[in-house]
PDB file of C-alpha atoms in Angstrom:
ATOM      1  CA  UNK A 176      43.837 -16.408  44.885  1.00  0.00           C
ATOM      2  CA  UNK A 177      40.552 -17.559  46.456  1.00  0.00           C
ATOM      3  CA  UNK A 178      39.651 -13.888  47.019  1.00  0.00           C
ATOM      4  CA  UNK A 179      40.293 -13.109  43.372  1.00  0.00           C
ATOM      5  CA  UNK A 180      38.222 -16.130  42.350  1.00  0.00           C
ATOM      6  CA  UNK A 181      35.166 -14.883  44.259  1.00  0.00           C
ATOM      7  CA  UNK A 182      35.595 -11.388  42.829  1.00  0.00           C
ATOM      8  CA  UNK A 183      35.614 -12.976  39.385  1.00  0.00           C
ATOM      9  CA  UNK A 184      32.374 -14.829  40.147  1.00  0.00           C
ATOM     10  CA  UNK A 185      30.741 -11.617  41.342  1.00  0.00           C
ATOM     11  CA  UNK A 186      31.807  -9.769  38.193  1.00  0.00           C
ATOM     12  CA  UNK A 187      30.554 -12.621  36.020  1.00  0.00           C
ATOM     13  CA  UNK A 188      27.206 -12.664  37.793  1.00  0.00           C
ATOM     14  CA  UNK A 189      26.892  -8.906  37.401  1.00  0.00           C
ATOM     15  CA  UNK A 190      27.693  -9.135  33.715  1.00  0.00           C
ATOM     16  CA  UNK A 191      25.167 -11.940  33.308  1.00  0.00           C
ATOM     17  CA  UNK A 192      22.550  -9.876  35.063  1.00  0.00           C
ATOM     18  CA  UNK A 193      23.143  -6.920  32.764  1.00  0.00           C
ATOM     19  CA  UNK A 194      22.871  -9.173  29.734  1.00  0.00           C
ATOM     20  CA  UNK A 195      19.682 -10.706  31.034  1.00  0.00           C
ATOM     21  CA  UNK A 196      18.126  -7.279  31.617  1.00  0.00           C
ATOM     22  CA  UNK A 197      19.133  -6.152  28.150  1.00  0.00           C
ATOM     23  CA  UNK A 198      17.646  -9.279  26.600  1.00  0.00           C
ATOM     24  CA  UNK A 199      14.430  -8.740  28.522  1.00  0.00           C
ATOM     25  CA  UNK A 200      14.277  -5.154  27.252  1.00  0.00           C
ATOM     26  CA  UNK A 201      14.854  -6.288  23.660  1.00  0.00           C
ATOM     27  CA  UNK A 202      12.151  -8.921  24.025  1.00  0.00           C
ATOM     28  CA  UNK A 203       9.601  -6.236  24.854  1.00  0.00           C
ATOM     29  CA  UNK A 204      10.493  -4.408  21.651  1.00  0.00           C
ATOM     30  CA  UNK A 205       9.677  -7.360  19.417  1.00  0.00           C
ATOM     31  CA  UNK A 206       6.201  -8.083  20.683  1.00  0.00           C
ATOM     32  CA  UNK A 207       3.396  -7.447  18.226  1.00  0.00           C
ATOM     33  CA  UNK A 208       2.011  -3.921  18.405  1.00  0.00           C
ATOM     34  CA  UNK A 209      -1.090  -2.189  17.044  1.00  0.00           C
ATOM     35  CA  UNK A 210      -1.776   1.539  17.007  1.00  0.00           C
ATOM     36  CA  UNK A 211      -4.616   3.496  15.425  1.00  0.00           C
ATOM     37  CA  UNK A 212      -4.925   6.953  13.913  1.00  0.00           C
ATOM     38  CA  UNK A 213      -1.258   7.860  13.918  1.00  0.00           C
ATOM     39  CA  UNK A 214      -0.868  11.234  12.217  1.00  0.00           C
ATOM     40  CA  UNK A 215       1.405  11.448   9.199  1.00  0.00           C
ATOM     41  CA  UNK A 216       0.415  14.974   8.125  1.00  0.00           C
ATOM     42  CA  UNK A 217      -1.503  18.066   9.164  1.00  0.00           C
ATOM     43  CA  UNK A 218      -4.954  17.213   7.786  1.00  0.00           C
ATOM     44  CA  UNK A 219      -7.433  15.284   9.931  1.00  0.00           C
ATOM     45  CA  UNK A 220      -7.521  12.618   7.208  1.00  0.00           C
ATOM     46  CA  UNK A 221      -3.747  12.166   7.349  1.00  0.00           C
ATOM     47  CA  UNK A 222      -3.872   9.201   9.726  1.00  0.00           C
ATOM     48  CA  UNK A 223      -2.875   5.554   9.596  1.00  0.00           C
ATOM     49  CA  UNK A 224      -3.271   2.358  11.576  1.00  0.00           C
ATOM     50  CA  UNK A 225      -0.200   0.169  12.068  1.00  0.00           C
ATOM     51  CA  UNK A 226       0.025  -3.558  12.777  1.00  0.00           C
ATOM     52  CA  UNK A 227       3.565  -4.581  13.708  1.00  0.00           C
ATOM     53  CA  UNK A 228       4.342  -8.308  13.963  1.00  0.00           C
ATOM     54  CA  UNK A 229       6.302  -9.935  16.735  1.00  0.00           C
ATOM     55  CA  UNK A 230       9.981 -10.790  16.265  1.00  0.00           C
ATOM     56  CA  UNK A 231      10.321  -8.032  13.698  1.00  0.00           C
ATOM     57  CA  UNK A 232      13.561  -6.316  12.744  1.00  0.00           C
ATOM     58  CA  UNK A 233      14.818  -3.529  10.512  1.00  0.00           C
ATOM     59  CA  UNK A 234      16.629  -6.164   8.454  1.00  0.00           C
ATOM     60  CA  UNK A 235      13.854  -8.642   7.736  1.00  0.00           C
ATOM     61  CA  UNK A 236      10.396  -7.156   8.342  1.00  0.00           C
ATOM     62  CA  UNK A 237       8.729  -5.693   5.258  1.00  0.00           C
ATOM     63  CA  UNK A 238       5.847  -3.232   5.144  1.00  0.00           C
ATOM     64  CA  UNK A 239       2.534  -3.623   3.323  1.00  0.00           C
ATOM     65  CA  UNK A 240       0.525  -0.421   2.803  1.00  0.00           C
ATOM     66  CA  UNK A 241      -3.241  -0.689   2.238  1.00  0.00           C
ATOM     67  CA  UNK A 242      -5.101   2.082   0.362  1.00  0.00           C
ATOM     68  CA  UNK A 243      -8.903   2.169   0.364  1.00  0.00           C
ATOM     69  CA  UNK A 244     -11.184   3.086  -2.522  1.00  0.00           C
ATOM     70  CA  UNK A 245     -14.267   5.274  -2.765  1.00  0.00           C
ATOM     71  CA  UNK A 246     -13.953   7.286  -5.949  1.00  0.00           C
ATOM     72  CA  UNK A 247     -11.488   9.743  -4.336  1.00  0.00           C
ATOM     73  CA  UNK A 248     -14.510  11.336  -2.594  1.00  0.00           C
ATOM     74  CA  UNK A 249     -15.484   8.791   0.072  1.00  0.00           C
ATOM     75  CA  UNK A 250     -14.252   5.677   1.839  1.00  0.00           C
ATOM     76  CA  UNK A 251     -12.166   4.993   4.907  1.00  0.00           C
ATOM     77  CA  UNK A 252      -9.273   2.813   5.986  1.00  0.00           C
ATOM     78  CA  UNK A 253     -11.814   0.725   7.888  1.00  0.00           C
ATOM     79  CA  UNK A 254     -12.979  -0.531   4.466  1.00  0.00           C
ATOM     80  CA  UNK A 255      -9.709  -2.483   4.237  1.00  0.00           C
ATOM     81  CA  UNK A 256      -9.822  -3.739   7.817  1.00  0.00           C
ATOM     82  CA  UNK A 257     -11.498  -7.033   6.974  1.00  0.00           C
ATOM     83  CA  UNK A 258      -8.530  -8.178   4.912  1.00  0.00           C
ATOM     84  CA  UNK A 259      -5.781  -7.477   7.429  1.00  0.00           C
ATOM     85  CA  UNK A 260      -5.860 -10.729   9.401  1.00  0.00           C
ATOM     86  CA  UNK A 261      -5.848 -12.804   6.228  1.00  0.00           C
ATOM     87  CA  UNK A 262      -2.987 -10.798   4.729  1.00  0.00           C
ATOM     88  CA  UNK A 263      -1.009 -11.202   7.961  1.00  0.00           C
ATOM     89  CA  UNK A 264      -1.554 -14.937   7.771  1.00  0.00           C
ATOM     90  CA  UNK A 265      -0.447 -15.064   4.136  1.00  0.00           C
ATOM     91  CA  UNK A 266       2.573 -12.791   4.645  1.00  0.00           C
ATOM     92  CA  UNK A 267       3.563 -13.072   8.339  1.00  0.00           C
ATOM     93  CA  UNK A 268       6.903 -11.292   7.894  1.00  0.00           C
ATOM     94  CA  UNK A 269       5.134  -8.062   6.917  1.00  0.00           C
ATOM     95  CA  UNK A 270       3.986  -5.150   9.002  1.00  0.00           C
ATOM     96  CA  UNK A 271       0.665  -3.741   7.791  1.00  0.00           C
ATOM     97  CA  UNK A 272      -0.092  -0.026   7.492  1.00  0.00           C
ATOM     98  CA  UNK A 273      -3.659   1.018   6.630  1.00  0.00           C
ATOM     99  CA  UNK A 274      -4.019   4.664   5.601  1.00  0.00           C
ATOM    100  CA  UNK A 275      -6.589   7.396   5.134  1.00  0.00           C
ATOM    101  CA  UNK A 276      -6.067  10.322   2.772  1.00  0.00           C
ATOM    102  CA  UNK A 277      -7.835  13.579   1.929  1.00  0.00           C
ATOM    103  CA  UNK A 278     -11.104  13.246   0.033  1.00  0.00           C
ATOM    104  CA  UNK A 279     -12.312  15.525  -2.727  1.00  0.00           C
ATOM    105  CA  UNK A 280     -15.423  17.537  -1.887  1.00  0.00           C
ATOM    106  CA  UNK A 281     -17.707  19.633  -4.082  1.00  0.00           C
ATOM    107  CA  UNK A 282     -19.171  22.038  -1.518  1.00  0.00           C
ATOM    108  CA  UNK A 283     -16.907  23.850  -1.051  1.00  0.00           C
ATOM    109  CA  UNK A 284     -14.579  22.471  -3.680  1.00  0.00           C
ATOM    110  CA  UNK A 285     -11.487  21.085  -1.966  1.00  0.00           C
ATOM    111  CA  UNK A 286      -8.852  18.410  -2.416  1.00  0.00           C
ATOM    112  CA  UNK A 287      -8.905  17.877  -6.155  1.00  0.00           C
ATOM    113  CA  UNK A 288      -6.060  16.006  -7.812  1.00  0.00           C
ATOM    114  CA  UNK A 289      -3.280  15.611  -6.893  1.00  0.00           C
ATOM    115  CA  UNK A 290      -4.212  15.906  -3.207  1.00  0.00           C
ATOM    116  CA  UNK A 291      -4.792  12.162  -2.764  1.00  0.00           C
ATOM    117  CA  UNK A 292      -1.648  11.258  -4.695  1.00  0.00           C
ATOM    118  CA  UNK A 293       0.442  13.610  -2.554  1.00  0.00           C
ATOM    119  CA  UNK A 294      -1.063  12.213   0.653  1.00  0.00           C
ATOM    120  CA  UNK A 295      -0.049   8.687  -0.291  1.00  0.00           C
ATOM    121  CA  UNK A 296       3.473   9.919  -0.988  1.00  0.00           C
ATOM    122  CA  UNK A 297       3.486  11.733   2.354  1.00  0.00           C
ATOM    123  CA  UNK A 298       2.326   8.572   4.123  1.00  0.00           C
ATOM    124  CA  UNK A 299       5.009   6.421   2.501  1.00  0.00           C
ATOM    125  CA  UNK A 300       7.694   8.993   3.348  1.00  0.00           C
ATOM    126  CA  UNK A 301       6.469   9.035   6.954  1.00  0.00           C
ATOM    127  CA  UNK A 302       6.598   5.230   7.124  1.00  0.00           C
ATOM    128  CA  UNK A 303      10.191   5.288   5.887  1.00  0.00           C
ATOM    129  CA  UNK A 304      11.080   7.865   8.542  1.00  0.00           C
ATOM    130  CA  UNK A 305       9.638   5.620  11.268  1.00  0.00           C
ATOM    131  CA  UNK A 306      11.360   2.364  10.346  1.00  0.00           C
ATOM    132  CA  UNK A 307      14.009   2.542  13.111  1.00  0.00           C
ATOM    133  CA  UNK A 308      11.391   3.277  15.774  1.00  0.00           C
ATOM    134  CA  UNK A 309       8.962   0.641  14.520  1.00  0.00           C
ATOM    135  CA  UNK A 310      11.781  -1.871  13.937  1.00  0.00           C
ATOM    136  CA  UNK A 311      10.783  -2.567  10.335  1.00  0.00           C
ATOM    137  CA  UNK A 312      12.609  -2.155   7.037  1.00  0.00           C
ATOM    138  CA  UNK A 313      11.926   0.388   4.301  1.00  0.00           C
ATOM    139  CA  UNK A 314      11.056  -2.481   1.969  1.00  0.00           C
ATOM    140  CA  UNK A 315       7.482  -1.602   0.993  1.00  0.00           C
ATOM    141  CA  UNK A 316       4.652  -3.117  -1.037  1.00  0.00           C
ATOM    142  CA  UNK A 317       1.304  -1.514  -1.848  1.00  0.00           C
ATOM    143  CA  UNK A 318      -2.219  -2.924  -2.105  1.00  0.00           C
ATOM    144  CA  UNK A 319      -5.098  -0.736  -3.271  1.00  0.00           C
ATOM    145  CA  UNK A 320      -8.694  -1.107  -4.377  1.00  0.00           C
ATOM    146  CA  UNK A 321     -10.416   0.996  -7.040  1.00  0.00           C
ATOM    147  CA  UNK A 322      -9.401   4.631  -6.416  1.00  0.00           C
ATOM    148  CA  UNK A 323      -6.914   3.255  -3.880  1.00  0.00           C
ATOM    149  CA  UNK A 324      -5.479   0.989  -6.570  1.00  0.00           C
ATOM    150  CA  UNK A 325      -5.114   4.020  -8.844  1.00  0.00           C
ATOM    151  CA  UNK A 326      -3.227   5.841  -6.066  1.00  0.00           C
ATOM    152  CA  UNK A 327      -1.087   2.769  -5.361  1.00  0.00           C
ATOM    153  CA  UNK A 328       0.010   2.618  -8.980  1.00  0.00           C
ATOM    154  CA  UNK A 329       0.833   6.322  -9.101  1.00  0.00           C
ATOM    155  CA  UNK A 330       2.975   5.989  -5.973  1.00  0.00           C
ATOM    156  CA  UNK A 331       4.714   2.879  -7.278  1.00  0.00           C
ATOM    157  CA  UNK A 332       5.457   4.324 -10.721  1.00  0.00           C
ATOM    158  CA  UNK A 333       5.866   8.091 -10.189  1.00  0.00           C
ATOM    159  CA  UNK A 334       7.228   8.537  -6.666  1.00  0.00           C
ATOM    160  CA  UNK A 335       9.569   5.610  -6.122  1.00  0.00           C
ATOM    161  CA  UNK A 336      12.877   7.298  -6.780  1.00  0.00           C
ATOM    162  CA  UNK A 337      14.700   5.418  -4.022  1.00  0.00           C
ATOM    163  CA  UNK A 338      13.262   2.033  -5.061  1.00  0.00           C
ATOM    164  CA  UNK A 339      11.828   1.336  -1.611  1.00  0.00           C
ATOM    165  CA  UNK A 340       8.487   0.212  -3.071  1.00  0.00           C
ATOM    166  CA  UNK A 341       9.145  -3.259  -4.481  1.00  0.00           C
ATOM    167  CA  UNK A 342       5.768  -4.487  -5.762  1.00  0.00           C
ATOM    168  CA  UNK A 343       2.151  -3.370  -6.083  1.00  0.00           C
ATOM    169  CA  UNK A 344      -1.211  -5.151  -6.153  1.00  0.00           C
ATOM    170  CA  UNK A 345      -4.132  -3.270  -7.724  1.00  0.00           C
ATOM    171  CA  UNK A 346      -7.801  -4.299  -7.623  1.00  0.00           C
ATOM    172  CA  UNK A 347      -9.933  -2.922 -10.491  1.00  0.00           C
ATOM    173  CA  UNK A 348      -7.878   0.259 -10.923  1.00  0.00           C
ATOM    174  CA  UNK A 349      -8.607   3.286 -13.123  1.00  0.00           C
ATOM    175  CA  UNK A 350      -5.419   3.553 -15.172  1.00  0.00           C
ATOM    176  CA  UNK A 351      -6.151   5.755 -18.220  1.00  0.00           C
ATOM    177  CA  UNK A 352      -8.532   8.538 -17.265  1.00  0.00           C
ATOM    178  CA  UNK A 353      -8.726  10.389 -20.584  1.00  0.00           C
ATOM    179  CA  UNK A 354      -8.999   7.465 -22.988  1.00  0.00           C
ATOM    180  CA  UNK A 355     -11.495   5.719 -20.755  1.00  0.00           C
ATOM    181  CA  UNK A 356     -13.487   8.838 -19.955  1.00  0.00           C
ATOM    182  CA  UNK A 357     -16.440   8.104 -22.260  1.00  0.00           C
ATOM    183  CA  UNK A 358     -16.504   4.455 -21.147  1.00  0.00           C
ATOM    184  CA  UNK A 359     -16.975   5.263 -17.456  1.00  0.00           C
ATOM    185  CA  UNK A 360     -20.640   6.284 -17.185  1.00  0.00           C
ATOM    186  CA  UNK A 361     -20.821   5.483 -13.485  1.00  0.00           C
ATOM    187  CA  UNK A 362     -17.521   7.221 -12.700  1.00  0.00           C
ATOM    188  CA  UNK A 363     -17.528  10.170 -15.112  1.00  0.00           C
ATOM    189  CA  UNK A 364     -18.968  12.669 -12.633  1.00  0.00           C
ATOM    190  CA  UNK A 365     -16.439  11.664  -9.982  1.00  0.00           C
ATOM    191  CA  UNK A 366     -13.553  11.967 -12.429  1.00  0.00           C
ATOM    192  CA  UNK A 367     -14.708  15.411 -13.552  1.00  0.00           C
ATOM    193  CA  UNK A 368     -15.001  16.489  -9.930  1.00  0.00           C
ATOM    194  CA  UNK A 369     -11.605  15.283  -8.778  1.00  0.00           C
ATOM    195  CA  UNK A 370      -9.733  16.443 -11.910  1.00  0.00           C
ATOM    196  CA  UNK A 371     -11.532  19.772 -12.087  1.00  0.00           C
ATOM    197  CA  UNK A 372     -12.950  19.316 -15.583  1.00  0.00           C
ATOM    198  CA  UNK A 373     -13.166  17.202 -18.718  1.00  0.00           C
ATOM    199  CA  UNK A 374     -10.188  15.768 -20.617  1.00  0.00           C
ATOM    200  CA  UNK A 375     -10.302  18.660 -23.072  1.00  0.00           C
ATOM    201  CA  UNK A 376     -10.472  21.250 -20.291  1.00  0.00           C
ATOM    202  CA  UNK A 377      -7.620  19.954 -18.073  1.00  0.00           C
ATOM    203  CA  UNK A 378      -5.642  17.522 -20.235  1.00  0.00           C
ATOM    204  CA  UNK A 379      -2.495  17.834 -18.139  1.00  0.00           C
ATOM    205  CA  UNK A 380      -4.341  16.686 -14.998  1.00  0.00           C
ATOM    206  CA  UNK A 381      -5.724  13.656 -16.820  1.00  0.00           C
ATOM    207  CA  UNK A 382      -2.284  12.792 -18.151  1.00  0.00           C
ATOM    208  CA  UNK A 383      -0.464  13.213 -14.838  1.00  0.00           C
ATOM    209  CA  UNK A 384      -3.141  11.237 -12.988  1.00  0.00           C
ATOM    210  CA  UNK A 385      -3.074   8.214 -15.316  1.00  0.00           C
ATOM    211  CA  UNK A 386      -0.714   5.397 -14.225  1.00  0.00           C
ATOM    212  CA  UNK A 387      -0.536   4.077 -17.804  1.00  0.00           C
ATOM    213  CA  UNK A 388       1.603   7.099 -18.685  1.00  0.00           C
ATOM    214  CA  UNK A 389       4.319   6.111 -16.196  1.00  0.00           C
ATOM    215  CA  UNK A 390       4.897   2.459 -16.967  1.00  0.00           C
ATOM    216  CA  UNK A 391       8.468   3.159 -18.070  1.00  0.00           C
ATOM    217  CA  UNK A 392       9.405   3.364 -14.383  1.00  0.00           C
ATOM    218  CA  UNK A 393       6.994   0.661 -13.169  1.00  0.00           C
ATOM    219  CA  UNK A 394       7.746  -2.038 -10.619  1.00  0.00           C
ATOM    220  CA  UNK A 395       6.351  -5.620 -10.516  1.00  0.00           C
ATOM    221  CA  UNK A 396       2.564  -5.324 -10.669  1.00  0.00           C
ATOM    222  CA  UNK A 397      -0.318  -7.746 -10.146  1.00  0.00           C
ATOM    223  CA  UNK A 398      -3.771  -6.678 -11.366  1.00  0.00           C
ATOM    224  CA  UNK A 399      -7.207  -8.052 -10.429  1.00  0.00           C
ATOM    225  CA  UNK A 400     -10.319  -7.199 -12.436  1.00  0.00           C
ATOM    226  CA  UNK A 401     -13.760  -8.601 -13.141  1.00  0.00           C
ATOM    227  CA  UNK A 402     -15.144  -8.781 -16.667  1.00  0.00           C
ATOM    228  CA  UNK A 403     -18.529  -7.316 -15.613  1.00  0.00           C
ATOM    229  CA  UNK A 404     -17.169  -4.224 -13.887  1.00  0.00           C
ATOM    230  CA  UNK A 405     -19.556  -1.387 -14.756  1.00  0.00           C
ATOM    231  CA  UNK A 406     -17.723   1.224 -12.654  1.00  0.00           C
ATOM    232  CA  UNK A 407     -14.161   0.734 -13.889  1.00  0.00           C
ATOM    233  CA  UNK A 408     -14.297  -1.406 -17.026  1.00  0.00           C
ATOM    234  CA  UNK A 409     -11.983  -4.396 -17.380  1.00  0.00           C
ATOM    235  CA  UNK A 410     -10.224  -2.634 -20.274  1.00  0.00           C
ATOM    236  CA  UNK A 411      -8.594  -0.248 -17.807  1.00  0.00           C
ATOM    237  CA  UNK A 412      -6.423  -3.068 -16.454  1.00  0.00           C
ATOM    238  CA  UNK A 413      -5.844  -4.498 -19.932  1.00  0.00           C
ATOM    239  CA  UNK A 414      -4.496  -1.150 -21.141  1.00  0.00           C
ATOM    240  CA  UNK A 415      -2.109  -1.001 -18.215  1.00  0.00           C
ATOM    241  CA  UNK A 416      -1.023  -4.612 -18.675  1.00  0.00           C
ATOM    242  CA  UNK A 417      -0.280  -4.040 -22.365  1.00  0.00           C
ATOM    243  CA  UNK A 418       1.730  -0.903 -21.608  1.00  0.00           C
ATOM    244  CA  UNK A 419       3.727  -2.706 -18.927  1.00  0.00           C
ATOM    245  CA  UNK A 420       4.465  -5.591 -21.285  1.00  0.00           C
ATOM    246  CA  UNK A 421       5.558  -3.229 -24.054  1.00  0.00           C
ATOM    247  CA  UNK A 422       7.972  -1.606 -21.597  1.00  0.00           C
ATOM    248  CA  UNK A 423       9.396  -4.945 -20.551  1.00  0.00           C
ATOM    249  CA  UNK A 424       8.000  -4.760 -17.012  1.00  0.00           C
ATOM    250  CA  UNK A 425       6.838  -7.595 -14.772  1.00  0.00           C
ATOM    251  CA  UNK A 426       3.049  -7.859 -14.681  1.00  0.00           C
ATOM    252  CA  UNK A 427       0.509 -10.525 -13.804  1.00  0.00           C
ATOM    253  CA  UNK A 428      -3.111 -10.040 -14.837  1.00  0.00           C
ATOM    254  CA  UNK A 429      -5.830 -11.959 -12.982  1.00  0.00           C
ATOM    255  CA  UNK A 430      -9.280 -11.802 -14.583  1.00  0.00           C
ATOM    256  CA  UNK A 431     -12.409 -13.023 -12.809  1.00  0.00           C
ATOM    257  CA  UNK A 432     -15.187 -13.756 -15.338  1.00  0.00           C
ATOM    258  CA  UNK A 433     -18.576 -12.404 -14.349  1.00  0.00           C
ATOM    259  CA  UNK A 434     -17.316 -10.392 -11.389  1.00  0.00           C
ATOM    260  CA  UNK A 435     -18.145  -6.714 -11.051  1.00  0.00           C
ATOM    261  CA  UNK A 436     -16.599  -3.809  -9.154  1.00  0.00           C
ATOM    262  CA  UNK A 437     -15.875  -5.914  -6.104  1.00  0.00           C
ATOM    263  CA  UNK A 438     -15.707  -9.697  -5.827  1.00  0.00           C
ATOM    264  CA  UNK A 439     -17.369 -12.512  -3.938  1.00  0.00           C
ATOM    265  CA  UNK A 440     -15.379 -13.675  -0.914  1.00  0.00           C
ATOM    266  CA  UNK A 441     -13.943 -16.716  -2.672  1.00  0.00           C
ATOM    267  CA  UNK A 442     -12.345 -14.459  -5.284  1.00  0.00           C
ATOM    268  CA  UNK A 443     -10.783 -12.255  -2.614  1.00  0.00           C
ATOM    269  CA  UNK A 444      -9.380 -15.371  -0.940  1.00  0.00           C
ATOM    270  CA  UNK A 445      -7.906 -16.456  -4.252  1.00  0.00           C
ATOM    271  CA  UNK A 446      -6.526 -12.950  -4.814  1.00  0.00           C
ATOM    272  CA  UNK A 447      -4.834 -12.835  -1.403  1.00  0.00           C
ATOM    273  CA  UNK A 448      -3.154 -16.162  -2.102  1.00  0.00           C
ATOM    274  CA  UNK A 449      -1.954 -14.835  -5.452  1.00  0.00           C
ATOM    275  CA  UNK A 450      -0.683 -11.632  -3.835  1.00  0.00           C
ATOM    276  CA  UNK A 451       1.256 -13.728  -1.342  1.00  0.00           C
ATOM    277  CA  UNK A 452       2.884 -15.758  -4.108  1.00  0.00           C
ATOM    278  CA  UNK A 453       3.580 -12.644  -6.193  1.00  0.00           C
ATOM    279  CA  UNK A 454       5.164 -10.701  -3.338  1.00  0.00           C
ATOM    280  CA  UNK A 455       7.261 -13.690  -2.244  1.00  0.00           C
ATOM    281  CA  UNK A 456       8.539 -14.073  -5.811  1.00  0.00           C
ATOM    282  CA  UNK A 457       9.201 -10.432  -6.657  1.00  0.00           C
ATOM    283  CA  UNK A 458       9.999  -9.145  -3.171  1.00  0.00           C
ATOM    284  CA  UNK A 459      11.881 -12.082  -1.639  1.00  0.00           C
TER     285      UNK A 459
END
């Protein structure tokens, strides 16, 4: 009996050791991780940076995708880098993914619409394919600025068949390219370049690239716009808000009097707090 007792102790110790090793291995998987320029497609611009929080899991950790602006012809994911730490603080249970996408060029002419839209879709599909490896869920929110806000809205409204994108935050977005064409003196040349013509020349491109035309399948949306925006007039967000309301969708409109295309730091701080509250409410 004593011999059997010692055998039992040895087996128990061995089992405990295995459990301890397994726990140690699991612990290494839930440390915070950062990786830059991960490829999600074949183009050199198809890269993303990822910021994975500690203690994450496929059940509870959500994903926030950041999309930079630049008139579809310039800009870089580094433009969004200054907001990452603050967003992580506001929404600590989120992983952050900051993406690049193809840019339209005039010489030679490449990457007109819908190249940028398709890249965002490709990036989101890649993120969903990586959720087991990254130990995050496929519960996604989007944050974009200017052209990036436009692309965020298109992804959220047009390409969300599986419902994985739960909410979107858009800073001063172009939303109705044809109707607002004559009211965008500082953006008209960029819009003509990326669409390949004027509204009368390529009406289908203008229609398919305008988020306001897809509000019937919209998700909860929060909009930020300044009243003195000379690049993308404030009316662009008002048109989208009114269309969302008429379709019975959830929308919050935040207007900053006197602000232009881009805000002072205090307004961005206020906006991040409002995004946190909005995402916690509509993506609990």
